[in-house]
Short mmCIF file of C-alpha atoms in Angstrom, two decimals:
data_model
loop_
_atom_site.label_atom_id
_atom_site.label_comp_id
_atom_site.label_asym_id
_atom_site.label_seq_id
_atom_site.Cartn_x
_atom_site.Cartn_y
_atom_site.Cartn_z
CA MET A 15 5.69 -23.43 4.63
CA ASP A 16 6.56 -21.98 1.22
CA ARG A 17 4.98 -24.31 -1.33
CA ARG A 18 5.30 -22.04 -4.38
CA LEU A 19 7.82 -22.43 -7.15
CA ASP A 20 10.69 -19.98 -7.22
CA CYS A 21 9.06 -17.84 -9.89
CA LEU A 22 10.39 -14.82 -11.71
CA LYS A 23 7.93 -11.96 -11.33
CA PRO A 24 7.57 -9.72 -14.39
CA SER A 25 7.03 -6.01 -14.57
CA GLU A 26 3.76 -4.89 -12.96
CA ASP A 27 2.87 -3.29 -16.30
CA ILE A 28 1.92 -6.66 -17.77
CA PHE A 29 -0.84 -7.10 -15.19
CA THR A 30 -2.58 -3.95 -16.43
CA ARG A 31 -3.04 -5.87 -19.68
CA THR A 32 -4.68 -8.99 -18.27
CA SER A 33 -8.15 -9.53 -16.87
CA ILE A 34 -9.41 -11.53 -13.90
CA LEU A 35 -11.30 -14.75 -14.52
CA THR A 36 -11.78 -16.69 -11.31
CA ASP A 37 -14.04 -18.77 -9.11
CA LEU A 38 -13.84 -16.90 -5.81
CA TYR A 39 -14.98 -18.38 -2.49
CA ILE A 40 -14.98 -15.91 0.43
CA PHE A 41 -15.18 -17.13 4.03
CA LEU A 42 -16.10 -14.11 6.15
CA ASP A 43 -15.87 -13.98 9.93
CA THR A 44 -19.15 -12.31 10.89
CA ALA A 45 -17.47 -10.99 14.03
CA TRP A 46 -16.61 -8.15 11.66
CA SER A 47 -19.26 -5.46 11.86
CA TYR A 48 -21.06 -5.13 8.53
CA ARG A 49 -20.54 -1.37 8.60
CA ILE A 50 -16.78 -1.91 8.92
CA VAL A 51 -16.19 -4.77 6.52
CA GLU A 52 -18.77 -3.90 3.84
CA ASN A 53 -16.58 -1.58 1.77
CA TYR A 54 -13.56 -3.90 1.94
CA VAL A 55 -15.55 -6.87 0.63
CA ASN A 56 -17.27 -4.73 -1.99
CA TYR A 57 -13.99 -3.31 -3.28
CA VAL A 58 -12.63 -6.79 -3.96
CA VAL A 59 -15.83 -8.28 -5.39
CA GLN A 60 -16.52 -5.35 -7.72
CA ARG A 61 -13.12 -5.85 -9.36
CA MET A 62 -13.43 -9.59 -9.93
CA ASN A 63 -15.11 -9.32 -13.35
CA ILE A 64 -18.30 -10.92 -11.98
CA ARG A 65 -20.61 -11.45 -14.96
CA PRO A 66 -22.06 -14.18 -17.18
CA TYR A 67 -19.14 -15.94 -18.91
CA GLY A 68 -16.88 -14.19 -16.40
CA SER A 69 -15.93 -14.77 -12.78
CA SER A 70 -18.14 -16.15 -10.01
CA VAL A 71 -18.28 -15.32 -6.30
CA THR A 72 -19.61 -17.29 -3.33
CA LEU A 73 -19.77 -15.89 0.22
CA LEU A 74 -19.87 -18.08 3.33
CA THR A 75 -19.42 -17.66 7.07
CA ALA A 76 -16.00 -18.53 8.47
CA SER A 77 -17.42 -20.28 11.53
CA GLY A 78 -19.84 -22.86 10.16
CA ALA A 79 -19.40 -22.36 6.39
CA SER A 80 -23.07 -21.48 5.98
CA LEU A 81 -24.03 -19.55 2.87
CA LEU A 82 -24.34 -15.78 2.94
CA ALA A 83 -24.51 -15.53 -0.86
CA ASN A 84 -24.86 -18.44 -3.28
CA GLN A 85 -22.45 -18.72 -6.20
CA SER A 86 -23.29 -15.79 -8.43
CA TYR A 87 -22.24 -14.43 -11.81
CA SER A 88 -24.01 -11.12 -11.12
CA ILE A 89 -22.88 -8.27 -8.88
CA ILE A 90 -26.49 -7.18 -8.38
CA ASP A 91 -27.50 -10.67 -7.30
CA PHE A 92 -24.56 -10.86 -4.89
CA PHE A 93 -25.53 -7.64 -3.11
CA LYS A 94 -29.16 -8.72 -2.93
CA GLN A 95 -28.06 -11.79 -1.00
CA TRP A 96 -25.47 -10.17 1.27
CA ASN A 97 -26.49 -7.02 3.09
CA PHE A 98 -26.74 -5.61 6.60
CA GLU A 99 -29.74 -7.75 7.48
CA THR A 100 -28.41 -11.09 6.22
CA HIS A 101 -25.00 -10.39 7.73
CA SER A 102 -26.52 -9.61 11.13
CA GLN A 103 -28.73 -12.70 11.04
CA ALA A 104 -25.87 -15.03 10.11
CA ALA A 105 -24.85 -17.92 12.31
CA LYS A 106 -22.57 -17.31 15.24
CA PRO A 107 -19.42 -15.30 14.48
CA GLY A 108 -16.05 -16.98 14.56
CA PHE A 109 -13.40 -18.73 12.51
CA SER A 110 -12.96 -22.49 12.09
CA LEU A 111 -10.21 -23.47 9.66
CA PRO A 112 -11.05 -27.22 9.76
CA THR A 113 -14.63 -26.39 8.76
CA ILE A 114 -13.44 -24.05 6.01
CA LEU A 115 -11.08 -26.66 4.57
CA SER A 116 -13.80 -29.28 4.54
CA LYS A 117 -16.27 -26.92 2.87
CA ALA A 118 -13.69 -25.72 0.34
CA THR A 119 -13.07 -29.34 -0.61
CA GLU A 120 -16.79 -29.94 -1.01
CA LEU A 121 -17.34 -26.79 -3.08
CA THR A 122 -14.39 -27.35 -5.41
CA HIS A 123 -15.31 -31.00 -5.86
CA GLY A 124 -18.79 -29.88 -6.91
CA LEU A 125 -17.28 -27.30 -9.25
CA PHE A 126 -15.08 -29.93 -10.91
CA GLU A 127 -18.05 -32.27 -11.28
CA ILE A 128 -20.00 -29.57 -13.12
CA GLU A 129 -17.01 -28.82 -15.34
CA SER A 130 -16.62 -32.52 -16.07
CA LYS A 131 -20.24 -32.84 -17.17
CA ARG A 132 -19.84 -29.79 -19.40
CA ASN A 133 -16.50 -31.02 -20.78
CA SER A 134 -15.01 -27.75 -19.56
CA LEU A 135 -11.29 -27.11 -19.17
CA GLY A 136 -11.82 -24.82 -16.19
CA LEU A 137 -10.04 -21.74 -17.56
CA ARG A 138 -10.51 -19.78 -14.34
CA SER A 139 -8.28 -19.47 -11.33
CA LEU A 140 -9.52 -21.00 -8.07
CA ILE A 141 -9.32 -18.70 -5.04
CA VAL A 142 -10.40 -19.23 -1.43
CA LEU A 143 -10.30 -15.86 0.35
CA LEU A 144 -10.43 -16.06 4.15
CA MET A 145 -11.37 -12.94 6.13
CA PRO A 146 -10.80 -13.60 9.86
CA SER A 147 -11.50 -10.92 12.45
CA PRO A 148 -8.60 -9.50 14.51
CA LEU A 149 -9.38 -11.95 17.34
CA ALA A 150 -9.75 -15.07 15.19
CA TYR A 151 -7.14 -17.81 15.40
CA VAL A 152 -6.56 -21.49 14.64
CA ASN A 153 -6.79 -23.70 17.71
CA GLU A 154 -3.43 -25.30 18.47
CA HIS A 155 -5.16 -28.70 18.68
CA ASP A 156 -6.14 -28.29 15.00
CA PHE A 157 -2.65 -27.39 13.76
CA ASP A 158 -1.50 -30.86 12.63
CA TYR A 159 -4.88 -31.68 11.14
CA CYS A 160 -4.98 -28.48 9.09
CA GLN A 161 -1.38 -28.92 7.95
CA ARG A 162 -2.04 -32.45 6.69
CA TYR A 163 -5.29 -31.43 5.07
CA LEU A 164 -3.65 -28.55 3.23
CA ASP A 165 -0.72 -30.70 2.09
CA PHE A 166 -3.07 -33.24 0.56
CA LEU A 167 -5.29 -30.56 -0.95
CA TYR A 168 -2.31 -28.99 -2.69
CA ARG A 169 -1.27 -32.41 -4.00
CA THR A 170 -4.68 -33.52 -5.24
CA LYS A 171 -6.08 -30.09 -6.15
CA PRO A 172 -2.94 -28.08 -6.94
CA ASP A 173 -4.88 -25.21 -8.52
CA ILE A 174 -6.57 -24.19 -5.27
CA ASN A 175 -5.18 -21.06 -3.59
CA PHE A 176 -5.84 -19.93 -0.01
CA ILE A 177 -5.43 -16.20 0.62
CA TYR A 178 -5.94 -14.45 3.96
CA TYR A 179 -7.32 -10.92 4.19
CA SER A 180 -7.26 -10.65 7.94
CA GLY A 181 -7.49 -8.28 10.83
CA GLY A 182 -4.87 -8.40 13.56
CA VAL A 183 -1.44 -10.01 13.38
CA LEU A 184 -0.95 -11.83 10.07
CA VAL A 185 1.87 -14.10 11.22
CA ARG A 186 -0.62 -16.38 13.00
CA PHE A 187 -1.77 -17.68 9.61
CA LYS A 188 1.61 -18.05 7.90
CA SER A 189 1.59 -21.86 8.24
CA TYR A 190 -1.64 -22.18 6.28
CA VAL A 191 -0.72 -20.62 2.93
CA LYS A 192 1.56 -21.57 0.04
CA ASP A 193 3.67 -18.45 0.42
CA PRO A 194 3.32 -16.03 3.37
CA ARG A 195 5.02 -13.33 1.30
CA THR A 196 2.22 -13.22 -1.25
CA ASP A 197 -0.86 -14.74 0.42
CA LEU A 198 -1.30 -12.74 3.65
CA PHE A 199 -2.94 -9.29 3.61
CA LEU A 200 -3.90 -6.95 6.44
CA LEU A 201 -7.44 -5.64 6.73
CA ASP A 202 -7.03 -2.55 8.89
CA PRO A 203 -10.28 -0.54 9.25
CA GLU A 204 -8.19 2.55 10.00
CA ARG A 205 -6.56 2.39 6.57
CA ASP A 206 -8.15 3.55 3.35
CA VAL A 207 -10.23 0.84 1.65
CA GLU A 208 -8.24 0.99 -1.57
CA VAL A 209 -4.88 0.92 0.22
CA SER A 210 -5.89 -2.29 2.01
CA SER A 211 -7.87 -3.99 -0.74
CA LEU A 212 -5.97 -3.23 -3.95
CA PRO A 213 -3.09 -5.63 -3.12
CA VAL A 214 -5.66 -8.41 -2.60
CA VAL A 215 -7.19 -7.72 -6.01
CA GLN A 216 -3.74 -7.68 -7.61
CA ARG A 217 -2.84 -10.99 -5.98
CA ILE A 218 -5.97 -12.63 -7.37
CA LYS A 219 -5.37 -11.05 -10.76
CA ASN A 220 -1.84 -12.46 -10.83
CA GLU A 221 -3.03 -16.06 -10.44
CA PRO A 222 -2.94 -17.87 -13.82
CA ARG A 223 -6.11 -19.46 -15.15
CA ARG A 224 -6.13 -23.21 -14.64
CA ILE A 225 -6.41 -25.68 -17.49
CA THR A 226 -7.89 -28.87 -16.02
CA SER A 227 -8.72 -32.21 -17.56
CA PRO A 228 -12.53 -32.32 -17.97
CA CYS A 229 -12.60 -36.04 -17.25
CA SER A 230 -10.43 -36.07 -14.13
CA MET A 231 -13.46 -36.41 -11.86
CA HIS A 232 -15.06 -39.37 -13.63
CA LEU A 233 -15.19 -42.60 -11.65
CA ASN A 234 -14.85 -44.77 -14.73
CA GLY A 235 -11.21 -43.85 -15.27
CA SER A 236 -9.66 -42.67 -18.50
CA ARG A 237 -11.43 -41.05 -21.42
CA HIS A 238 -9.04 -40.02 -24.17
CA HIS A 239 -10.40 -37.24 -26.30
CA GLN A 240 -9.75 -33.79 -27.64
CA GLN A 241 -11.19 -30.57 -26.21
CA GLN A 242 -11.51 -27.27 -28.04
CA VAL A 243 -12.47 -24.04 -26.30
CA LYS A 244 -12.69 -20.61 -27.88
CA GLN A 245 -10.95 -17.81 -25.99
CA TYR A 246 -11.30 -14.04 -26.30
CA LEU A 247 -8.63 -11.40 -25.83
CA PRO A 248 -8.61 -7.59 -26.29
CA LEU A 249 -5.86 -6.13 -28.46
CA GLY A 250 -2.57 -5.88 -26.59
CA PHE A 251 -3.83 -8.03 -23.70
CA VAL A 252 -2.43 -11.33 -22.43
CA ASN A 253 -3.99 -14.40 -20.80
CA PHE A 254 -1.89 -16.47 -18.40
CA TYR A 255 -2.64 -20.19 -17.96
CA LYS A 256 -1.34 -23.03 -15.81
CA ILE A 257 -1.56 -26.78 -16.40
CA ALA A 258 -0.77 -28.72 -13.22
CA ALA A 259 1.20 -31.96 -13.46
CA ASN A 260 -1.93 -33.92 -12.46
CA ASN A 261 -3.02 -33.46 -16.07
CA PHE A 262 0.04 -35.03 -17.69
CA PHE A 263 1.89 -37.07 -15.05
CA THR A 264 0.90 -40.63 -15.97
CA PRO A 265 2.09 -42.15 -19.28
CA GLY A 266 0.01 -41.20 -22.29
CA TYR A 267 0.25 -40.84 -26.04
CA MET A 268 -0.55 -37.88 -28.31
CA ARG A 269 -0.83 -35.59 -25.28
CA TYR A 270 -0.51 -31.95 -26.24
CA ILE A 271 -1.91 -28.45 -26.06
CA LYS A 272 -2.39 -26.28 -29.15
CA ILE A 273 -3.25 -22.64 -29.80
CA LYS A 274 -4.89 -21.79 -33.12
CA ALA A 275 -5.55 -18.20 -34.19
CA LEU A 276 -9.12 -17.53 -35.30
CA SER A 277 -8.79 -13.78 -35.82
CA SER A 278 -6.68 -12.39 -38.66
CA THR A 279 -4.12 -11.17 -36.17
CA ALA A 280 -0.86 -12.32 -34.65
CA PHE A 281 -0.49 -13.93 -31.22
CA VAL A 282 2.65 -14.51 -29.17
CA ILE A 283 2.65 -17.78 -27.22
CA CYS A 284 5.11 -18.19 -24.35
CA THR A 285 5.74 -21.24 -22.17
CA SER A 286 7.77 -21.94 -19.04
CA ARG A 287 8.14 -24.60 -16.34
CA ARG A 288 9.45 -22.12 -13.76
CA ASN A 289 8.09 -18.66 -14.53
CA SER A 290 4.40 -18.28 -13.64
CA TRP A 291 3.99 -15.35 -16.04
CA PRO A 292 5.94 -16.03 -19.23
CA TYR A 293 5.51 -13.29 -21.83
CA ARG A 294 7.48 -11.47 -24.50
CA ASN A 295 8.86 -8.29 -23.00
CA THR A 296 9.21 -5.76 -25.82
CA ILE A 297 11.14 -3.38 -23.54
CA SER A 298 13.96 -5.72 -22.57
CA SER A 299 16.50 -6.58 -25.29
CA SER A 300 17.83 -9.67 -23.51
CA PRO A 301 15.66 -12.79 -23.93
CA SER A 302 14.78 -14.78 -20.81
CA THR A 303 16.31 -18.23 -20.45
CA GLU A 304 13.32 -19.27 -18.31
CA GLN A 305 10.81 -19.25 -21.16
CA GLU A 306 10.26 -19.85 -24.86
CA CYS A 307 8.09 -17.65 -27.08
CA LEU A 308 6.71 -18.09 -30.59
CA GLN A 309 4.54 -15.85 -32.75
CA ILE A 310 1.67 -17.33 -34.76
CA SER A 311 -0.85 -15.88 -37.20
CA ASN A 312 -2.16 -18.40 -39.72
CA ASN A 313 -0.27 -21.33 -38.25
CA VAL A 314 -0.85 -23.37 -35.07
CA PHE A 315 1.25 -23.47 -31.90
CA SER A 316 1.69 -26.96 -30.44
CA TYR A 317 3.34 -28.09 -27.19
CA ASP A 318 3.97 -31.75 -26.40
CA LEU A 319 2.97 -32.73 -22.84
CA THR A 320 3.85 -36.42 -23.11
CA ASP A 321 7.24 -36.55 -21.37
CA LEU A 322 7.16 -33.54 -19.03
CA CYS A 323 7.31 -35.67 -15.87
CA LEU A 324 9.61 -38.50 -16.97
CA SER A 325 12.31 -37.55 -14.46
CA TYR A 326 9.88 -37.32 -11.52
CA GLN A 327 8.66 -40.19 -9.36
CA ILE A 328 6.11 -38.18 -7.35
CA LYS A 329 3.32 -36.21 -9.00
CA HIS A 330 3.43 -33.09 -6.83
CA GLU A 331 7.18 -32.69 -7.41
CA CYS A 332 6.72 -32.33 -11.17
CA PRO A 333 6.31 -28.61 -11.97
CA PRO A 334 3.31 -27.33 -13.92
CA LEU A 335 3.43 -25.85 -17.39
CA PHE A 336 2.83 -22.10 -17.51
CA LEU A 337 1.57 -20.67 -20.77
CA SER A 338 0.53 -17.24 -22.02
CA VAL A 339 -1.26 -15.98 -25.12
CA GLN A 340 -0.61 -12.35 -26.04
CA ALA A 341 -2.59 -10.52 -28.74
CA GLN A 342 -0.98 -7.99 -31.04
CA ALA A 343 -1.52 -4.39 -30.00
CA PHE A 344 -3.07 -2.95 -33.18
CA ALA A 345 -5.45 -4.23 -35.86
CA ASP A 346 -8.18 -3.07 -38.20
CA SER A 347 -11.66 -3.37 -36.70
CA SER A 348 -12.68 -5.75 -39.48
CA GLN A 349 -10.02 -8.21 -38.30
CA ILE A 350 -11.35 -8.52 -34.76
CA MET A 351 -15.14 -8.30 -34.98
CA CYS A 352 -16.64 -10.34 -32.14
CA GLU A 353 -20.41 -10.65 -31.90
CA GLU A 354 -20.66 -13.70 -29.65
CA ARG A 355 -22.22 -13.48 -26.18
CA GLU A 356 -18.90 -14.19 -24.48
CA CYS A 357 -17.32 -11.07 -25.97
CA LEU A 358 -16.92 -8.08 -23.67
CA SER A 359 -16.87 -5.75 -26.67
CA LEU A 360 -17.39 -5.90 -30.43
CA GLN A 361 -13.64 -5.78 -30.96
CA GLN A 362 -11.81 -8.72 -29.44
CA THR A 363 -9.33 -11.19 -30.88
CA GLN A 364 -10.23 -14.87 -30.79
CA PHE A 365 -8.19 -18.04 -30.63
CA LEU A 366 -8.85 -21.72 -30.10
CA LEU A 367 -7.31 -23.53 -27.12
CA ILE A 368 -7.03 -27.25 -27.89
CA THR A 369 -6.01 -30.06 -25.54
CA ASN A 370 -5.64 -33.72 -26.39
CA ASN A 371 -5.49 -36.76 -24.12
CA LEU A 372 -4.96 -34.97 -20.82
CA ASP A 373 -4.52 -37.33 -17.89
CA CYS A 374 -7.97 -38.63 -16.97
CA SER A 375 -6.99 -41.03 -14.20
CA ASN A 376 -9.09 -40.74 -11.06
CA GLN A 377 -6.32 -41.84 -8.70
CA GLY A 378 -6.15 -38.40 -7.12
CA GLN A 379 -9.87 -38.42 -6.39
CA GLN A 380 -9.76 -41.86 -4.79
CA LEU A 381 -6.72 -40.89 -2.75
CA LEU A 382 -8.42 -37.72 -1.55
CA LYS A 383 -11.50 -39.60 -0.36
CA SER A 384 -9.35 -42.08 1.59
CA ILE A 385 -7.25 -39.32 3.08
CA GLU A 386 -10.28 -37.30 4.10
CA LEU A 387 -11.67 -40.29 5.97
CA ILE A 388 -8.37 -40.85 7.79
CA LEU A 389 -8.05 -37.17 8.65
CA VAL A 390 -11.59 -36.98 10.01
CA ILE A 391 -10.91 -39.96 12.26
CA THR A 392 -7.62 -38.43 13.40
CA PHE A 393 -9.34 -35.12 14.09
CA LEU A 394 -12.06 -36.77 16.17
CA ASN A 395 -9.48 -38.74 18.13
CA ILE A 396 -7.54 -35.57 18.92
CA LYS A 397 -10.73 -33.84 20.02
CA ASN A 398 -11.55 -36.74 22.32
CA LEU A 399 -8.14 -36.50 23.98
CA TYR A 400 -8.85 -32.95 25.09
CA LYS A 401 -12.38 -33.45 26.35
#
């Protein structure tokens, strides 16, 4: 089922000017020989920008969701945990999608709890990368369960993305992704590692960074407050963001997002409800009707989120807001000095991302817990029928 918006994809050139920032969870079928799959996993992980203040990676088995490598912000640490020995000693090989979905829910819930305690806005994409062996499949008895589970996951955690990097025939997994055209990739050991793996890296790179309410996981309901997070951007680069409707669906007042320049440089801010990658194309002379762009330098960009879902009765039918921040291409080094630990280099532009009064209702969390209980019972009943 295609659950993605009908988005307008920009020129590939723009993605050479953006960087990956993600929380990546890999579920690896250990039926793959380590000698075969090692280079394919390494190629992807090494290009994820794994570092402190950067991306994180967690590696688990696809059969029982046991840990092969704990969440890490260090490439060296990741390879210390996952190697020939630990791969060979892992639990039984295989692929269990119900187990993966349950574990993905648990892991992302834990991630959101940590972000909530830190008053974080997320600001990373959320990727679950599944790597089944050529013989792996989803049991037909689990089909309805997995479909319902995924539907509810996408409604309550719309920022989660499931991507398959699989051996064998890809069509067997087409029912378990948002868009089979963009989320299914073939791992063929007879093909060059880069030929197979680069499209996976590009897909992850293309996913906008999520902006999530830091109080959405609190059990005590709403907490109206303002969040400010400093962001860093090399000259000429662009960051893409997405705010799901869960963050602005219910009625609220003074709900907005702002971008304030901190460096003495110009930024172009673009927004869209349909285009996942809005940006100002300096090559094309005809402006897009799918987006709006504004340049700021000393002033502040502000976007009102209050009434974005007024015409929608159901939360998951209200489209997200896509937003990009693009730094000017040239500047004097004195304008962009960056000596903070988060900076990748001494020369990076800086801006402030400000949100106010994002939706802090915990209805989605309560709904998810109820649904999970119902689904577990349904799953057990189905299993009993086939004993």
